[in-house]
Coordinates of C-alpha atoms in Angstrom, one line a residue:
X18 CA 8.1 -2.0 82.2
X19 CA 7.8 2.0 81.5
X20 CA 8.6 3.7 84.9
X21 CA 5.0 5.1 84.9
X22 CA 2.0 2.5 84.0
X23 CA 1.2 2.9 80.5
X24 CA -2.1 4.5 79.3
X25 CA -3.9 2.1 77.7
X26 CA -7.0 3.6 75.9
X27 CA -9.6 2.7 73.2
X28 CA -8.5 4.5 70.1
X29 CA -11.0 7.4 68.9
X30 CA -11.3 8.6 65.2
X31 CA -9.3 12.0 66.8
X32 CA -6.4 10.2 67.0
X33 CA -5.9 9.5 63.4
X34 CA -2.8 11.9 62.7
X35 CA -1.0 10.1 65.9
X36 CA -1.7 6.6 64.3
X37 CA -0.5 7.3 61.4
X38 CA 2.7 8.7 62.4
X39 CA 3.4 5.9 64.5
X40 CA 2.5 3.0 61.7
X41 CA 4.9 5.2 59.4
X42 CA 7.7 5.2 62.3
X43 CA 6.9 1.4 62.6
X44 CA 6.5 0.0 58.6
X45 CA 8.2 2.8 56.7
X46 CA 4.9 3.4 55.3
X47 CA 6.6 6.9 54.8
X48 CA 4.2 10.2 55.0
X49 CA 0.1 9.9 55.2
X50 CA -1.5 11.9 52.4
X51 CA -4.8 13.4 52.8
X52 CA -6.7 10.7 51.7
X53 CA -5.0 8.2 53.9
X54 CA -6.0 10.8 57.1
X55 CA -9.4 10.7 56.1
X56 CA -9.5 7.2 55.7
X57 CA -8.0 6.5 59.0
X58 CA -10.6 9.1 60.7
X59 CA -13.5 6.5 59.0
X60 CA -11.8 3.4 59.7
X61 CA -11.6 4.7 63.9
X62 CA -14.9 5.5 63.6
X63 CA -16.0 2.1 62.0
X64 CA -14.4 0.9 64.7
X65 CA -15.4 2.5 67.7
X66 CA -18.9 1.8 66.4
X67 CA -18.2 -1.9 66.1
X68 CA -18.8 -3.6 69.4
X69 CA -17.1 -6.9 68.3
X70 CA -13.9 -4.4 67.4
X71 CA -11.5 -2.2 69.6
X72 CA -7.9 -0.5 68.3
X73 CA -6.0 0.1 71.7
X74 CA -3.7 2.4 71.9
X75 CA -1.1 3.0 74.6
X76 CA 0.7 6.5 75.6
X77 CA 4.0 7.8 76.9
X78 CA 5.6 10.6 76.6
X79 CA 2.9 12.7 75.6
X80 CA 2.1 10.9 72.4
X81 CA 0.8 7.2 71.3
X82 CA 3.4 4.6 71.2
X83 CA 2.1 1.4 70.7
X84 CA -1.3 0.0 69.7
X85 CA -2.8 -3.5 69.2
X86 CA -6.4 -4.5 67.4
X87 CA -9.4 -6.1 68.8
X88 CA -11.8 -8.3 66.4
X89 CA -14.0 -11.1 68.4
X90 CA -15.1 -13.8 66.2
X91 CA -14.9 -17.5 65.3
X92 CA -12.2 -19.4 66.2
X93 CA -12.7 -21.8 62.8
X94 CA -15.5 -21.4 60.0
X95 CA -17.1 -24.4 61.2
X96 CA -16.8 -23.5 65.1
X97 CA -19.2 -22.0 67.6
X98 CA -16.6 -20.3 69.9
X99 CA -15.4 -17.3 69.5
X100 CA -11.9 -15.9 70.0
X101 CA -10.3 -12.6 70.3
X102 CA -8.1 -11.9 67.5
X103 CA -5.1 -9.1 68.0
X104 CA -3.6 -8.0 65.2
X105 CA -1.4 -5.4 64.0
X106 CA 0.4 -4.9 67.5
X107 CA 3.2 -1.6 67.0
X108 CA 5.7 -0.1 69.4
X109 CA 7.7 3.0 68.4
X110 CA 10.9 1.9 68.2
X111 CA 12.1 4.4 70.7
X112 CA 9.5 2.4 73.5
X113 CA 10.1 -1.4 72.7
X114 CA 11.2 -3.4 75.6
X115 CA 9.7 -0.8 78.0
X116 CA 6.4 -3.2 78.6
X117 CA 4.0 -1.0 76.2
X118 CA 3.3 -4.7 74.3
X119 CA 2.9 -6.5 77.5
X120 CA 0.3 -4.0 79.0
X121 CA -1.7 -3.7 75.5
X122 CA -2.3 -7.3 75.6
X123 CA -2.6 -7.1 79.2
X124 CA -5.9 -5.0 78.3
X125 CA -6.9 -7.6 75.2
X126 CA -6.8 -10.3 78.0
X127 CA -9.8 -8.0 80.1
X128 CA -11.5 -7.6 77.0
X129 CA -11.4 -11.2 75.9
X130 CA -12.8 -11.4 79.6
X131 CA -15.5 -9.6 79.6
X132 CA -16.9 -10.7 76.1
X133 CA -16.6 -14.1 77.6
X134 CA -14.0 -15.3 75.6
X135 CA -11.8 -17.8 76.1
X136 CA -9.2 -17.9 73.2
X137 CA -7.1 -15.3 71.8
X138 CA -5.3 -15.6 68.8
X139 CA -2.8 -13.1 67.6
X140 CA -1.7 -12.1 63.7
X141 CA 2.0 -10.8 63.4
X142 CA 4.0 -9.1 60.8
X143 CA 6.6 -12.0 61.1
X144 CA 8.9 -10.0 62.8
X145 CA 11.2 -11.8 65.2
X146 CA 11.3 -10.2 67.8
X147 CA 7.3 -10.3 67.7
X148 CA 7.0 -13.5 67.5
X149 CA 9.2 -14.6 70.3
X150 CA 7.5 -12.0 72.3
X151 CA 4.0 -13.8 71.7
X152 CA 5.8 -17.3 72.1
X153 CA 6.9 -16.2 75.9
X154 CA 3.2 -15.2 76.6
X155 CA 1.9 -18.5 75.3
X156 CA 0.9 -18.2 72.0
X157 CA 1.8 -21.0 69.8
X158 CA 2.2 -20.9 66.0
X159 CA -1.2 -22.6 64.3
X160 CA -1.1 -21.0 60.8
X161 CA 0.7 -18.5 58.6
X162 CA -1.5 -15.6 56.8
X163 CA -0.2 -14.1 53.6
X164 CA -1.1 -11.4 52.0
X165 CA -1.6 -10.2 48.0
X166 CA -3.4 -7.4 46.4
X167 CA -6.8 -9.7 44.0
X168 CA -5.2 -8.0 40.9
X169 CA -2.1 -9.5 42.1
X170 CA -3.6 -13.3 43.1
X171 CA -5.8 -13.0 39.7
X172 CA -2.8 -12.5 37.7
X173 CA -0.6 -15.4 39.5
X174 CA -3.4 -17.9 39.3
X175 CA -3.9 -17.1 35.4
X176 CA -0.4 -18.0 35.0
X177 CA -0.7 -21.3 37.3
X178 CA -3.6 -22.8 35.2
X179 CA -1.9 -22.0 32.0
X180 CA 1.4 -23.7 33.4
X181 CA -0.9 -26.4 34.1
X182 CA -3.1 -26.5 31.4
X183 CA 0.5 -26.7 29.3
X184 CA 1.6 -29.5 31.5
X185 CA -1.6 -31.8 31.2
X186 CA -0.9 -31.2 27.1
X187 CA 3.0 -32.3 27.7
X188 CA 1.9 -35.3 30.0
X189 CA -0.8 -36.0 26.4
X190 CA 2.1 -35.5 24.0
X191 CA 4.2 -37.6 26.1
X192 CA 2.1 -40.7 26.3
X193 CA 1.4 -40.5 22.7
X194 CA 4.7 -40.6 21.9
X195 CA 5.1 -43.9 23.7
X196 CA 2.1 -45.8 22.3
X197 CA 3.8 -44.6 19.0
X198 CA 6.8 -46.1 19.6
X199 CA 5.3 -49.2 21.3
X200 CA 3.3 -49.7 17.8
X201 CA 6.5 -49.1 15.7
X202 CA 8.1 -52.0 18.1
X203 CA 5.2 -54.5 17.9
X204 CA 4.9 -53.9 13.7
X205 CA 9.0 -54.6 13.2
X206 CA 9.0 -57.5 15.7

C-alpha cells in the first residue's frame, strides 16, 4: 500500500494533460498532439456528464498515477442485470505494487454499491501482471475482447470470403473431377 492513503477522485475534463501523460508513460503511446488534448478534454467531459460512466483517477506524489473506468450496463445482451465494467486500469510504472490498483477498485466496488450493482467485470490489456492481479481479487476469465480498426476487419473479411468463395469452387472442381473419372471407369468396364 502507498505510505499515505491514495487519492482516489472522479476525473474532471482539467485533468486531460495529466491523463495523457500517464497513458503515454503506460502504452508508449508517445507525445499527445493538440488534437488528442482536445479530445481528451471532450471525452472527460462526456464522461462526467454520463451518470452510468466514471474515469477514476488516483494521486501521489503530486501528480495522477493510476486511473481505472467506470461503465454500468448489461451483463449479457439478453440479460436484465447490470454490471459495472472497469476498464483500462493504468499505474505509472514508478507506483505499481504500491496499492494504487487495489484502492481504484476498492472505489469501483463503492460505486458498483451504490448503483446497486452486483457484478463487476473487468477488461485488461492482457498484461500479466494485470491479469493475475485481477485473478487474486476474484475475477475470473469469461471472454477475450480484441480489437481492430472497421477498415482493418473490412479488409480481412474481404479476403476470408474470397478464400472461401475460392474454396467452395475447388470443393466443385474436385467432385467433378471424380464423377468424371467414375464415368470413364463405368464406360471401359
Amino acid at each position: 500500500m502507498p505510505r499515505l492513503a491514495p487519492v482516489i477522485r472522479e476525473a474532471t475534463p482539467s485533468d486531460a494533460d495529466l491523463l495523457l501523460q500517464l497513458w503515454a508513460e503506460t502504452t508508449r503511446t508517445g507525445e499527445a498532439d493538440d488534437q488528442a488534448r482536445r479530445d481528451a478534454v471532450q471525452a472527460l467531459a462526456n464522461t462526467a456528464a454520463d451518470p452510468e460512466a466514471m474515469l477514476l483517477v488516483a494521486e501521489g506524489d503530486d501528480r495522477i498515477v493510476a486511473a481505472l473506468f467506470l461503465a454500468r450496463g448489461p451483463i449479457s445482451p439478453l440479460s436484465l442485470d447490470h454490471a459495472v465494467h472497469t476498464s483500462y486500469l493504468v499505474v505509472a510504472p514508478s507506483h505499481r505494487r504500491h496499492g494504487y490498483a487495489h484502492a481504484l477498485m476498492e472505489a469501483a466496488v463503492s460505486w458498483a454499491e451504490e448503483k446497486g450493482v452486483e457484478q463487476m467485470s473487468a477488461f485488461t490489456d492482457g498484461s500479466r501482471e494485470t491479469n493475475r492481479f485481477l485473478a487474486r481479487l476474484g475475477l475470473g476469465t469469461v471472454a477475450t475482447v480484441r480489437l481492430a480498426s472497421t477498415a482493418a476487419l473490412r479488409k480481412k473479411l474481404s479476403v476470408e470470403r474470397a478464400r472461401s468463395a475460392a474454396g467452395s469452387n475447388r470443393h466443385l472442381v474436385e467432385v467433378l473431377a471424380q464423377r468424371r473419372t467414375a464415368r470413364r471407369r463405368q464406360a471401359g468396364a
